[in-house]
mmCIF file of C-alpha atoms and ligand atoms in Angstrom:
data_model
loop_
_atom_site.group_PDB
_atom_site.id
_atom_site.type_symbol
_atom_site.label_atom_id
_atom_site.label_comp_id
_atom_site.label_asym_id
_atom_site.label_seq_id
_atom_site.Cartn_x
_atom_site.Cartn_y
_atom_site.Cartn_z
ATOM 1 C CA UNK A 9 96.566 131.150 64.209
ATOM 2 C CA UNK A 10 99.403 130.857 66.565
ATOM 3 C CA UNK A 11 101.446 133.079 68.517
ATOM 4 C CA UNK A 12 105.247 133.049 68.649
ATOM 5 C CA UNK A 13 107.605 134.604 70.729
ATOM 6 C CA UNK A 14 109.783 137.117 69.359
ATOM 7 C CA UNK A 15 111.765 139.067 71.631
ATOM 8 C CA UNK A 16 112.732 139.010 75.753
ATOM 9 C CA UNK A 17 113.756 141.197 78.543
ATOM 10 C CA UNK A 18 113.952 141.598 82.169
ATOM 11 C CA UNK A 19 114.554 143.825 85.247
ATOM 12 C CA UNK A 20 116.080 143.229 88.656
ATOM 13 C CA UNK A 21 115.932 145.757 91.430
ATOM 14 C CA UNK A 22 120.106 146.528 92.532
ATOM 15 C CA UNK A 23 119.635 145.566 95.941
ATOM 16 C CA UNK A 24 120.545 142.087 96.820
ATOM 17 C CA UNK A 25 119.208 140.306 99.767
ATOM 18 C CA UNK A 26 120.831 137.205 100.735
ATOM 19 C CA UNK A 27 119.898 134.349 103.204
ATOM 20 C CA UNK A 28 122.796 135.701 105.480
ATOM 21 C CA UNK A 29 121.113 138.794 105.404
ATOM 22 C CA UNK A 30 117.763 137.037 106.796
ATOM 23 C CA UNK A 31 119.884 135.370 108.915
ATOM 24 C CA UNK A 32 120.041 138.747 110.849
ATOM 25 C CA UNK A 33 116.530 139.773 110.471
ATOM 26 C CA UNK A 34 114.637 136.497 111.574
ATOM 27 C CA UNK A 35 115.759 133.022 113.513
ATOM 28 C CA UNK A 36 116.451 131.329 110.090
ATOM 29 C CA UNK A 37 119.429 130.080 108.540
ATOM 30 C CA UNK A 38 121.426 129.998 104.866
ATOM 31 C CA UNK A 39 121.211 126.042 105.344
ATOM 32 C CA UNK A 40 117.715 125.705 105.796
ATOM 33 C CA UNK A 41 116.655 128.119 103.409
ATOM 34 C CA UNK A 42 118.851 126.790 100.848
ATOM 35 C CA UNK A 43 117.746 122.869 101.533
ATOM 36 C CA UNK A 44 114.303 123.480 101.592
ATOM 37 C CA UNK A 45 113.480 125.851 98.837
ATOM 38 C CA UNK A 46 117.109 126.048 96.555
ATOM 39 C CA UNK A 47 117.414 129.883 97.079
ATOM 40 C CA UNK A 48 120.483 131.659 97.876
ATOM 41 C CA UNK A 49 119.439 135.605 97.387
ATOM 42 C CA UNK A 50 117.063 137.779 95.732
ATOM 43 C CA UNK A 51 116.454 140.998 94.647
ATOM 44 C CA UNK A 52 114.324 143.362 96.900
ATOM 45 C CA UNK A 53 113.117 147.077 95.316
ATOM 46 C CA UNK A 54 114.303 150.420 97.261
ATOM 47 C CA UNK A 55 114.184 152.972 94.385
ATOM 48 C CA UNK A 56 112.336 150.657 91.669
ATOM 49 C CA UNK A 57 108.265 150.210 91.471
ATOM 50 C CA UNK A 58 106.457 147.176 89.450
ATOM 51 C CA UNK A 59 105.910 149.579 86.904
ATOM 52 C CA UNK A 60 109.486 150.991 86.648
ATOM 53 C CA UNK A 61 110.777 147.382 86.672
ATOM 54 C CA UNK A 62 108.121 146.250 84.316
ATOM 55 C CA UNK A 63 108.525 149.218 81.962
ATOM 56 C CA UNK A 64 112.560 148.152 81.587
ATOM 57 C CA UNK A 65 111.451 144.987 81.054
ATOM 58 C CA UNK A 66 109.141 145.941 78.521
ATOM 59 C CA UNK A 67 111.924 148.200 76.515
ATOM 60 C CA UNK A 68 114.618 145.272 76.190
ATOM 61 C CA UNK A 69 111.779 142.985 74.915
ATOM 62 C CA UNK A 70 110.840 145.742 71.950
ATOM 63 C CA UNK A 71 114.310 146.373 71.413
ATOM 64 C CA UNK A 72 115.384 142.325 71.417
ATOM 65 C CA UNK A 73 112.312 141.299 68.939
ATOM 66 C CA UNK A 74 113.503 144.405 66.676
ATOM 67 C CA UNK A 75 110.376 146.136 67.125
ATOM 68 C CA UNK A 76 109.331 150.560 68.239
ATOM 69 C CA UNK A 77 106.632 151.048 70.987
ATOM 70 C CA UNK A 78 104.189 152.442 68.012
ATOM 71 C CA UNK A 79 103.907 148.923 66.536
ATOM 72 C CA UNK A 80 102.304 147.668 69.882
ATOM 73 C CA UNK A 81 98.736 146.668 69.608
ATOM 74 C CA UNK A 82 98.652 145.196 73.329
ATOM 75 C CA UNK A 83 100.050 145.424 76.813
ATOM 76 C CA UNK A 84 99.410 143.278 79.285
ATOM 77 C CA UNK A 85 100.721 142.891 82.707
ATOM 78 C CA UNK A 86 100.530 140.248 85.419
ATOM 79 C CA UNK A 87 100.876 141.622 88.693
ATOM 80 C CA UNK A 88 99.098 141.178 92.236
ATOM 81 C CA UNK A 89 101.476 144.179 93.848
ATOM 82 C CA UNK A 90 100.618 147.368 91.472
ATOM 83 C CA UNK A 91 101.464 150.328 93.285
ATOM 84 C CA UNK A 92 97.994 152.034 92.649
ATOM 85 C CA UNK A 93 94.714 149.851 91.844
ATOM 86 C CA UNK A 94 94.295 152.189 88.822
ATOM 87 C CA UNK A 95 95.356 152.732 86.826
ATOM 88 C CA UNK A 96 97.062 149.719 85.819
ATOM 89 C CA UNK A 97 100.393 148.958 85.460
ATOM 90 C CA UNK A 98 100.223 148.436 82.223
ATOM 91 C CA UNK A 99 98.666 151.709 81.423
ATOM 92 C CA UNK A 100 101.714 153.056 83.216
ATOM 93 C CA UNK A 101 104.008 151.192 80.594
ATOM 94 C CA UNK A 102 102.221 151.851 78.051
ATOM 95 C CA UNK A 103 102.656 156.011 78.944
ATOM 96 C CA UNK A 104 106.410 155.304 79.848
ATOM 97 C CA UNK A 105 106.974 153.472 76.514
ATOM 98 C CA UNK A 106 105.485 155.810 74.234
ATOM 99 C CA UNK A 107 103.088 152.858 72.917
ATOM 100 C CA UNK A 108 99.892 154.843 71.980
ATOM 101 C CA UNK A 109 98.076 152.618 69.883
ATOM 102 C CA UNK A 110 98.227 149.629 72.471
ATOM 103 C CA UNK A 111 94.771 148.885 74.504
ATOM 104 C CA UNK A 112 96.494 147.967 77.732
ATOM 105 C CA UNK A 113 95.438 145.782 81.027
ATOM 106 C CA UNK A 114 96.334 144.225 83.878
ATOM 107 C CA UNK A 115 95.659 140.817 85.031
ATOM 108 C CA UNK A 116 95.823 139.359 88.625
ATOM 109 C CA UNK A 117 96.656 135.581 88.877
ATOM 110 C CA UNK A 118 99.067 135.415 91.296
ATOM 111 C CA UNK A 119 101.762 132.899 90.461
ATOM 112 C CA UNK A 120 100.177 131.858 87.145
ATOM 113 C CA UNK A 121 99.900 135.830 85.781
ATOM 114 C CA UNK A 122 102.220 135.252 83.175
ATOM 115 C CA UNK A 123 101.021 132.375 81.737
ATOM 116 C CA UNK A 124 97.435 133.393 81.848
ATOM 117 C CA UNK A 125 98.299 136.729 80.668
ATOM 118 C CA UNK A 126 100.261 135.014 77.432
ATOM 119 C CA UNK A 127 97.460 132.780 76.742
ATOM 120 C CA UNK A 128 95.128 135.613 76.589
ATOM 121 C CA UNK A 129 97.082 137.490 74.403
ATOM 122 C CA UNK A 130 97.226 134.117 72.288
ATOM 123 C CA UNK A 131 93.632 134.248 72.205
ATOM 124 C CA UNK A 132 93.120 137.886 71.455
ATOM 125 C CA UNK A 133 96.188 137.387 68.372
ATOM 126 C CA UNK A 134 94.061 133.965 67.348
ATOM 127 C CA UNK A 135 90.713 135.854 67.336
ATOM 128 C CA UNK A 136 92.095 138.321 64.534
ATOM 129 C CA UNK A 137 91.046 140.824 67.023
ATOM 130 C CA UNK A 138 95.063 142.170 67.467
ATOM 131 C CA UNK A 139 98.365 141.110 65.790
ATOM 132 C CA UNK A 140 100.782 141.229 68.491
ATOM 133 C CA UNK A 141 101.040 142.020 72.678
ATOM 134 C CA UNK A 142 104.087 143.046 75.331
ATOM 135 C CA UNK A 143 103.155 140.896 78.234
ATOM 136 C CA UNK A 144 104.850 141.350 81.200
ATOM 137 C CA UNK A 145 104.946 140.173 84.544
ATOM 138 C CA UNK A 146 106.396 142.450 87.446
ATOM 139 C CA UNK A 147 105.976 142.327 90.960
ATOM 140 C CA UNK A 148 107.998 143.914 93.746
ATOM 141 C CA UNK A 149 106.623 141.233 96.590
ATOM 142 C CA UNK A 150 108.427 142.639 99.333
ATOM 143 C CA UNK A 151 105.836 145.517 99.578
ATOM 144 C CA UNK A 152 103.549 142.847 101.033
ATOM 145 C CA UNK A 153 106.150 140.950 103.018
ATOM 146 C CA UNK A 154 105.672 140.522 106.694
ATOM 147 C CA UNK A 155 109.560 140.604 107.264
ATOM 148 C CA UNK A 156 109.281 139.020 110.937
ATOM 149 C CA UNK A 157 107.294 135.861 109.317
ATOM 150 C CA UNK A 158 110.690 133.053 108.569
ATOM 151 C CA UNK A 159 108.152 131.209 107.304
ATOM 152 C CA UNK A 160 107.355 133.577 104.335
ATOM 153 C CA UNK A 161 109.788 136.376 104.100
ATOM 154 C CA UNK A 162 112.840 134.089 102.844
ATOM 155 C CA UNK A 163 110.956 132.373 99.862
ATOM 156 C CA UNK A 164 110.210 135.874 98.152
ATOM 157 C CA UNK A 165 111.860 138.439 95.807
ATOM 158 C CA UNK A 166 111.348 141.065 93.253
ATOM 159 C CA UNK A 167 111.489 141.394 89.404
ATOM 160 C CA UNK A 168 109.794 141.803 86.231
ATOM 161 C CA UNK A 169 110.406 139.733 82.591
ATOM 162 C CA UNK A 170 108.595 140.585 79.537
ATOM 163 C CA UNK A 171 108.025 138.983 75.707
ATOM 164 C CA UNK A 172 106.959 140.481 72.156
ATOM 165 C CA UNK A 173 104.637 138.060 71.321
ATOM 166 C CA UNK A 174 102.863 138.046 67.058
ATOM 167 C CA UNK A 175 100.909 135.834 65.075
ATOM 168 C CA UNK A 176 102.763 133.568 63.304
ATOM 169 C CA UNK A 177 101.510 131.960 60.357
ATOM 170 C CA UNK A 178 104.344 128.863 60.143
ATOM 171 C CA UNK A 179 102.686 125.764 60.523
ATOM 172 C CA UNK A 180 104.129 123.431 63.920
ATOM 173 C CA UNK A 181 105.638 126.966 64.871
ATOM 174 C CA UNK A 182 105.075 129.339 68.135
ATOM 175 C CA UNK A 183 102.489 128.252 70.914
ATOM 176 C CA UNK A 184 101.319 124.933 70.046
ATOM 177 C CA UNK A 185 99.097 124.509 72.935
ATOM 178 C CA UNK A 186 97.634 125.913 76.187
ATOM 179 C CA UNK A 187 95.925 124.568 79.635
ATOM 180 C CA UNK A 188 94.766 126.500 82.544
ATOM 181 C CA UNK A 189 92.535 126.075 85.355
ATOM 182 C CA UNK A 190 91.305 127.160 88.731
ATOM 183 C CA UNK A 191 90.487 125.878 92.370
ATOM 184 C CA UNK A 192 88.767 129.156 93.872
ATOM 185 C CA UNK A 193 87.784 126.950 96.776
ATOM 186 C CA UNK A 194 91.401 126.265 97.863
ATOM 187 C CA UNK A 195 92.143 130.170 97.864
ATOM 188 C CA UNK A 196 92.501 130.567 101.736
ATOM 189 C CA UNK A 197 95.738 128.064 101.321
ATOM 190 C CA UNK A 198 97.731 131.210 99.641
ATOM 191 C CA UNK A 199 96.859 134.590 99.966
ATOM 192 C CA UNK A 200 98.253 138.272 99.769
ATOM 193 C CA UNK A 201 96.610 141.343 101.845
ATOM 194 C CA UNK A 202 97.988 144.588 101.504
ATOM 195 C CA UNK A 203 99.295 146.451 104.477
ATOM 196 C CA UNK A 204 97.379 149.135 103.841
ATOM 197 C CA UNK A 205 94.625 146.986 104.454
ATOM 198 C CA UNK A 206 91.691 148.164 107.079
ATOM 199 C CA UNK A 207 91.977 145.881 109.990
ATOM 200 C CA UNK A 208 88.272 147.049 110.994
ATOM 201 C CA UNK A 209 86.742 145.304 108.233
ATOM 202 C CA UNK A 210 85.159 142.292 108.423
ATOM 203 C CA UNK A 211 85.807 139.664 105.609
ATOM 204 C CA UNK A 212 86.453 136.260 105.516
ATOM 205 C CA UNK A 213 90.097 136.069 106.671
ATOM 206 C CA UNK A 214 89.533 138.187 109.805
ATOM 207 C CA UNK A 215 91.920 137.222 112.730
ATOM 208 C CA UNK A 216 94.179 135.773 110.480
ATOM 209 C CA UNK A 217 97.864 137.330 110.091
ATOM 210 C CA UNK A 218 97.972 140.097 107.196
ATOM 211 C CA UNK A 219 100.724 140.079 104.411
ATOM 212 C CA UNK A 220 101.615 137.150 102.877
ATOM 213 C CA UNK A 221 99.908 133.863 104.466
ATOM 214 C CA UNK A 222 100.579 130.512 103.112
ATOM 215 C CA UNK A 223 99.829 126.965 103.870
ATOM 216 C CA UNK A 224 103.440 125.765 102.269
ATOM 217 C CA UNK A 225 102.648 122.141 102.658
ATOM 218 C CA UNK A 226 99.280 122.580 101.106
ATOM 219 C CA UNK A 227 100.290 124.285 98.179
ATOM 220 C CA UNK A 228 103.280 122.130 97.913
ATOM 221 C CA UNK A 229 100.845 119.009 97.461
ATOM 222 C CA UNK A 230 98.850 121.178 95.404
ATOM 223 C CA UNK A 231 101.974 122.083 93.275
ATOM 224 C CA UNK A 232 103.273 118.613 92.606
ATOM 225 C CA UNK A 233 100.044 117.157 91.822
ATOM 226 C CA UNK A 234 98.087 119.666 89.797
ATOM 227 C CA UNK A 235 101.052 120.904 87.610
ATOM 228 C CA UNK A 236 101.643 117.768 85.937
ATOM 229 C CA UNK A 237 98.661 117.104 85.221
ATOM 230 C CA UNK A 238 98.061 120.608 83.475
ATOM 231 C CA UNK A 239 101.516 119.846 81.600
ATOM 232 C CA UNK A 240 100.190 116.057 80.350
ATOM 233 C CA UNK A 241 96.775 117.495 78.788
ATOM 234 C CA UNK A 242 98.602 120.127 77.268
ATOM 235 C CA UNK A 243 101.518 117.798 75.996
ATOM 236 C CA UNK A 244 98.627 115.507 74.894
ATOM 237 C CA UNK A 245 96.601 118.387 72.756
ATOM 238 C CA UNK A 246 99.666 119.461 71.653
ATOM 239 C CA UNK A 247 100.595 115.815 70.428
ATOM 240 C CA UNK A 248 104.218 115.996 72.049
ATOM 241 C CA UNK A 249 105.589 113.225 74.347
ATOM 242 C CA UNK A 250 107.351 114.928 77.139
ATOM 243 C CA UNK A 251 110.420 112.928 76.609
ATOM 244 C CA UNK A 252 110.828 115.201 73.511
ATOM 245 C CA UNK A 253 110.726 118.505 75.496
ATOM 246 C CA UNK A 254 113.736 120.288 75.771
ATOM 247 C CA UNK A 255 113.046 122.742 78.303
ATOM 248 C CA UNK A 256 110.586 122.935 80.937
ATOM 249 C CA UNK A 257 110.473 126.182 81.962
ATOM 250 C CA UNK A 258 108.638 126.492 85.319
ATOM 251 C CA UNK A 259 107.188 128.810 87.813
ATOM 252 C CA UNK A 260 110.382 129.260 90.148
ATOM 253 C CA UNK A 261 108.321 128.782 93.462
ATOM 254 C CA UNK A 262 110.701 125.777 94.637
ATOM 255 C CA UNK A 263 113.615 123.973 93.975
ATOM 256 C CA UNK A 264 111.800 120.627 95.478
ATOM 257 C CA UNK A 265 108.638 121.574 94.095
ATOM 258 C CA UNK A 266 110.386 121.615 90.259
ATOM 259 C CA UNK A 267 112.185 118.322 91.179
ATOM 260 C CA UNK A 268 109.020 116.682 92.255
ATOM 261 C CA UNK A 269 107.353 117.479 88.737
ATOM 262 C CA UNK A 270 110.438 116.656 87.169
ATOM 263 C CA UNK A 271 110.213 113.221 87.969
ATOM 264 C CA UNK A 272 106.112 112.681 88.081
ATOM 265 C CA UNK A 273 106.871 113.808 83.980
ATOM 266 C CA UNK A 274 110.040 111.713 83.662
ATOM 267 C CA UNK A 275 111.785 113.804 82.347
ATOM 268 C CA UNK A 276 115.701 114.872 83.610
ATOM 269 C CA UNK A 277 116.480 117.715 85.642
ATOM 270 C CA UNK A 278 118.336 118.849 82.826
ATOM 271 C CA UNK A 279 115.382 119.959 81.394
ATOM 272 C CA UNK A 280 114.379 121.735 83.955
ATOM 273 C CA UNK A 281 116.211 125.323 83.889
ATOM 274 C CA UNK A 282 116.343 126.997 87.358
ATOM 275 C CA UNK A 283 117.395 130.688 88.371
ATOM 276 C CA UNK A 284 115.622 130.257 92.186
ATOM 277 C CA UNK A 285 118.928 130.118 93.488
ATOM 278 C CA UNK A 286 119.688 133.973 92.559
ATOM 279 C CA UNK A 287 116.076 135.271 92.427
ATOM 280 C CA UNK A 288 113.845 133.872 95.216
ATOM 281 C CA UNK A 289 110.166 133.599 93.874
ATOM 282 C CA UNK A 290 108.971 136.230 91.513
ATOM 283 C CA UNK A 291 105.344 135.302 91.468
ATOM 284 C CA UNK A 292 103.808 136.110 87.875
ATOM 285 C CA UNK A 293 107.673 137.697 87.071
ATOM 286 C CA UNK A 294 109.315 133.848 87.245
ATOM 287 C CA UNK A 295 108.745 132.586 84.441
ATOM 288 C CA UNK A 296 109.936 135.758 81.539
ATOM 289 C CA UNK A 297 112.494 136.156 83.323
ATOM 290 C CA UNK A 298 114.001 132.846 83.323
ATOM 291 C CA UNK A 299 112.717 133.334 79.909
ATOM 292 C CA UNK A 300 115.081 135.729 79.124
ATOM 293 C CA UNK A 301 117.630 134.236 80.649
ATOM 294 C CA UNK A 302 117.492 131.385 78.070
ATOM 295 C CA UNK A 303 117.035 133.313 75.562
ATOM 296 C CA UNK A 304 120.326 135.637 75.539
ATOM 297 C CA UNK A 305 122.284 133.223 76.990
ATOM 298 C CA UNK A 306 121.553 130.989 73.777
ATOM 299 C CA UNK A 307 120.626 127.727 75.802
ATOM 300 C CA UNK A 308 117.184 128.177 74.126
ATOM 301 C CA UNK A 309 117.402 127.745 70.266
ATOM 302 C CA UNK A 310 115.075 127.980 67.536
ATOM 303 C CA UNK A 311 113.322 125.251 66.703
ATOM 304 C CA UNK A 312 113.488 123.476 70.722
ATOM 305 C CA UNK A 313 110.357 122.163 72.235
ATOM 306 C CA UNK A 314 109.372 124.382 75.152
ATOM 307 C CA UNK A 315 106.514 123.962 78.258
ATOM 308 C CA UNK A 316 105.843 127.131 80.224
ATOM 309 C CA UNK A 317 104.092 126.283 82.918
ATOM 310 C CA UNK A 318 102.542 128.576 86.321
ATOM 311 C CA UNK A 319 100.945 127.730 89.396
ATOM 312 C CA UNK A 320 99.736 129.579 92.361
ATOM 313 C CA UNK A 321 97.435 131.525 94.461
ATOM 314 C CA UNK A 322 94.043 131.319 93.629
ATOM 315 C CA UNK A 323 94.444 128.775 93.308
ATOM 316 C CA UNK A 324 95.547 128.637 89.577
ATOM 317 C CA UNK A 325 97.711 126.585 86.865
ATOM 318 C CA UNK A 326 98.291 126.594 83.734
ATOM 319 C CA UNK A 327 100.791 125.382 81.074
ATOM 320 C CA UNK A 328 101.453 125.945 77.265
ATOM 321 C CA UNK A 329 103.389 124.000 74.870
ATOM 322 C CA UNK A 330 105.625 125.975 72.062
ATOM 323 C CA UNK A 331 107.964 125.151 69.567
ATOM 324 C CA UNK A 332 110.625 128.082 69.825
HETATM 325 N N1 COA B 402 113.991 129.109 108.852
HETATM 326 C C1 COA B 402 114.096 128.145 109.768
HETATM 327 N N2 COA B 402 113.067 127.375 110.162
HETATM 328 C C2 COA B 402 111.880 127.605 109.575
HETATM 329 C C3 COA B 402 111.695 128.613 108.617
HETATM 330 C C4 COA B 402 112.803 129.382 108.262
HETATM 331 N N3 COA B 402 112.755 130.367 107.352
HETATM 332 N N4 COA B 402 110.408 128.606 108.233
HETATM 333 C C5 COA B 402 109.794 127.626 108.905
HETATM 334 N N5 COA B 402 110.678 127.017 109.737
HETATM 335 C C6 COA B 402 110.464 125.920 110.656
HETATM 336 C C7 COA B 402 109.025 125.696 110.990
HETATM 337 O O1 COA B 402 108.617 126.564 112.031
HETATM 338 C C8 COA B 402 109.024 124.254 111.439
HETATM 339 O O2 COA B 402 109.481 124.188 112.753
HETATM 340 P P1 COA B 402 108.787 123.193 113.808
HETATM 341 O O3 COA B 402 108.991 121.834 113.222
HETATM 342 O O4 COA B 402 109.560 123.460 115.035
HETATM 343 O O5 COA B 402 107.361 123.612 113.835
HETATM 344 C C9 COA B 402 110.099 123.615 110.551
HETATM 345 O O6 COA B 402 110.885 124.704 110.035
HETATM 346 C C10 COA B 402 109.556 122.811 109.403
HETATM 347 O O7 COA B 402 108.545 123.569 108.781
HETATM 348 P P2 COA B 402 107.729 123.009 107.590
HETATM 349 O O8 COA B 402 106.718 124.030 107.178
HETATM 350 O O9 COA B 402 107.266 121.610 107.870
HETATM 351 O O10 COA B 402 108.879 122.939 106.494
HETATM 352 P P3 COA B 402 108.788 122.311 105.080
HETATM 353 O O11 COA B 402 109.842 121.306 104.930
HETATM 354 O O12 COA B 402 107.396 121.937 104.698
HETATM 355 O O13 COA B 402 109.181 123.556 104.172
HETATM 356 C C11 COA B 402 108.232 125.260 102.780
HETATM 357 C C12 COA B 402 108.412 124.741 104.184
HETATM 358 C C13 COA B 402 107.465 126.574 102.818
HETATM 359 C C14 COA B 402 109.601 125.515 102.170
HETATM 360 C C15 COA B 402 107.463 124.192 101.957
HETATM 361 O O14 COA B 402 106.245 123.863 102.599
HETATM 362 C C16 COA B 402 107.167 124.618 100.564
HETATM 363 O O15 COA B 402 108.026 124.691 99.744
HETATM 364 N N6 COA B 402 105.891 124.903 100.244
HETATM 365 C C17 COA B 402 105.509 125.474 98.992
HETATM 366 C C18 COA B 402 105.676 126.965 99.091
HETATM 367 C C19 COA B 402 105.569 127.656 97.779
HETATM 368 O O16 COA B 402 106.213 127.279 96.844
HETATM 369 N N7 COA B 402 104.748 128.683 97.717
HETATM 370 C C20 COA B 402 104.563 129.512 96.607
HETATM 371 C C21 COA B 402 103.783 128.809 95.571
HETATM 372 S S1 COA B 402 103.483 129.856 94.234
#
């Protein structure tokens, strides 16, 4: 049994930060930050919370697929900056939304939440076990942001997307199929700490800066090589060349990054849809709310040829093919 897509939405917090902005907070500039990565601006949370965001979100997604809070069976959320550890941020939506007959979770996986979280629901929906989900994927990032890091605190923003997934019992329809691994061993290249965090305690990235810490040219090769690879084998289970895709729709991490896999796939750039430039990255929020994007903007159409695809901390990838 497959699962299909049915409706979209997505948040933004108001405040707009843009690279001239950074430009007064750290020795960086718009040029560099716009060469090296593609972004412009993004949006940075003052009165909004991942669950505030992720609960809007959540609404336009019900309200797009035509559907009321009571007829949710699942919620699931990926997030890695929750304001509380528990309860989840899902449970929060699920209270905000009214949805009381949804079981509702969160899942950490970084960059590749989203995906992971939709390809759980799609195995939950496939098992019989629930007809339909609201996965979401919210993060406000710049809760964890060490804003006096260049290297970090410009490739970062805030946001949350959501879909209304169900089974869908049209043959060649909905999610067609899905890929995913993990590289726990690589995790030091990419990790977030909390500021909140006890410096006292002894783990295994003592001395090393708190906040965000990356190894960008590590994950970069990571990116470029792993991601295509997840795509192929899921292209390849799914049976679909990827000349025939129409739209790639990628974890928005980096614009060099997406042009990289764009050509390791052969396939145009014009596949490749891209909102970087106006949201920074989103983590697990990316890729709904490009999503959504597409969707009520109409350049996505029923019946087009679609690979989501994540990648991130963890490290962690994953990819699904779907026929819209
Ligand atoms: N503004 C200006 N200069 C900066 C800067 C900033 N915001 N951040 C770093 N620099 C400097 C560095 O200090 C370095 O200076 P040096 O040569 O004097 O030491 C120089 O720019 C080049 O740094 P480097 O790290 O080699 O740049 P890069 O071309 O590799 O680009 C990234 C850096 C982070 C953009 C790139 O590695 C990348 O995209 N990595 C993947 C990151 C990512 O997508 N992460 C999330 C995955 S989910």
């Amino acid at each position: 049994m497959a699962i299909t897509i049915k409706g979209t939405g997505s948040s933004l917090p108001k405040k707009v930060l843009t690279n001239f902005d950074l430009e007064k907070m750290v020795d960086t500039s718009d040029a560099w930050i716009r060469e090296r990565t593609g972004m412009s601006e993004r949006h940075i949370a003052e009165n909004e919370t991942v669950a505030s965001l992720a609960t809007e979100a959540a609404k336009k997604a019900l309200a797009d697929a035509g559907k009321d809070a009571a007829d949710v069976d699942m919620i699931i959320v990926a997030t890695c900056t929750g304001e509380v550890m528990v309860p989840s941020t899902a449970c929060k939506v699920q209270a905000e939304i009214g949805a009381d007959n949804a079981v509702a979770f969160d899942i950490n996986s970084a960059c590749s939440g989203f995906l992971f979280a939709l390809q759980t629901a799609g195995a939950y929906i496939a098992s019989g076990m629930h007809k339909n989900a609201l996965v979401i994927g919210a993060e406000v990032l710049s809760s964890i942001i060490n804003w006096e890091d260049r290297s970090t605190c410009v490739l970062f923003g805030d946001g949350a997307g959501a879909v209304f997934v169900e089974n869908c019992e049209e043959e060649g329809r909905g999610i067609l199929s899905m890929a995913q691994g993990s590289s726990g061993s690589k995790g030091g290249v990419l990790y977030f700490r909390k500021r909140e965090a006890d410096p006292d305690k002894e783990d295994e990235y003592e001395g090393k800066d708190a906040f965000v810490h990356m190894n960008g040219a590590e994950v970069y090769k990571f990116a470029v090589r792993q991601v295509p690879e997840c795509i192929e084998k899921a292209l390849a289970d799914a049976g679909v060349k990827a000349a025939d895709v129409d739209l790639f729709v990628l974890h928005q991490a980096n614009i060099r990054i997406i042009e990289a896999i764009s050509k390791r796939l052969g396939a145009g750039m014009e596949h490749f849809p891209v909102n970087i430039d106006k949201t920074g990255n989103t983590s697990s929020a990316s890729i709904p709310l490009l999503l959504d994007e597409l969707n009520r903007s109409g350049r996505i159409k029923a019946g087009d040829t679609v690979v989501l695809s994540g990648f991130g901390g963890g490290l962690t990838y994953g990819a699904c093919v779907m026929k819209w």
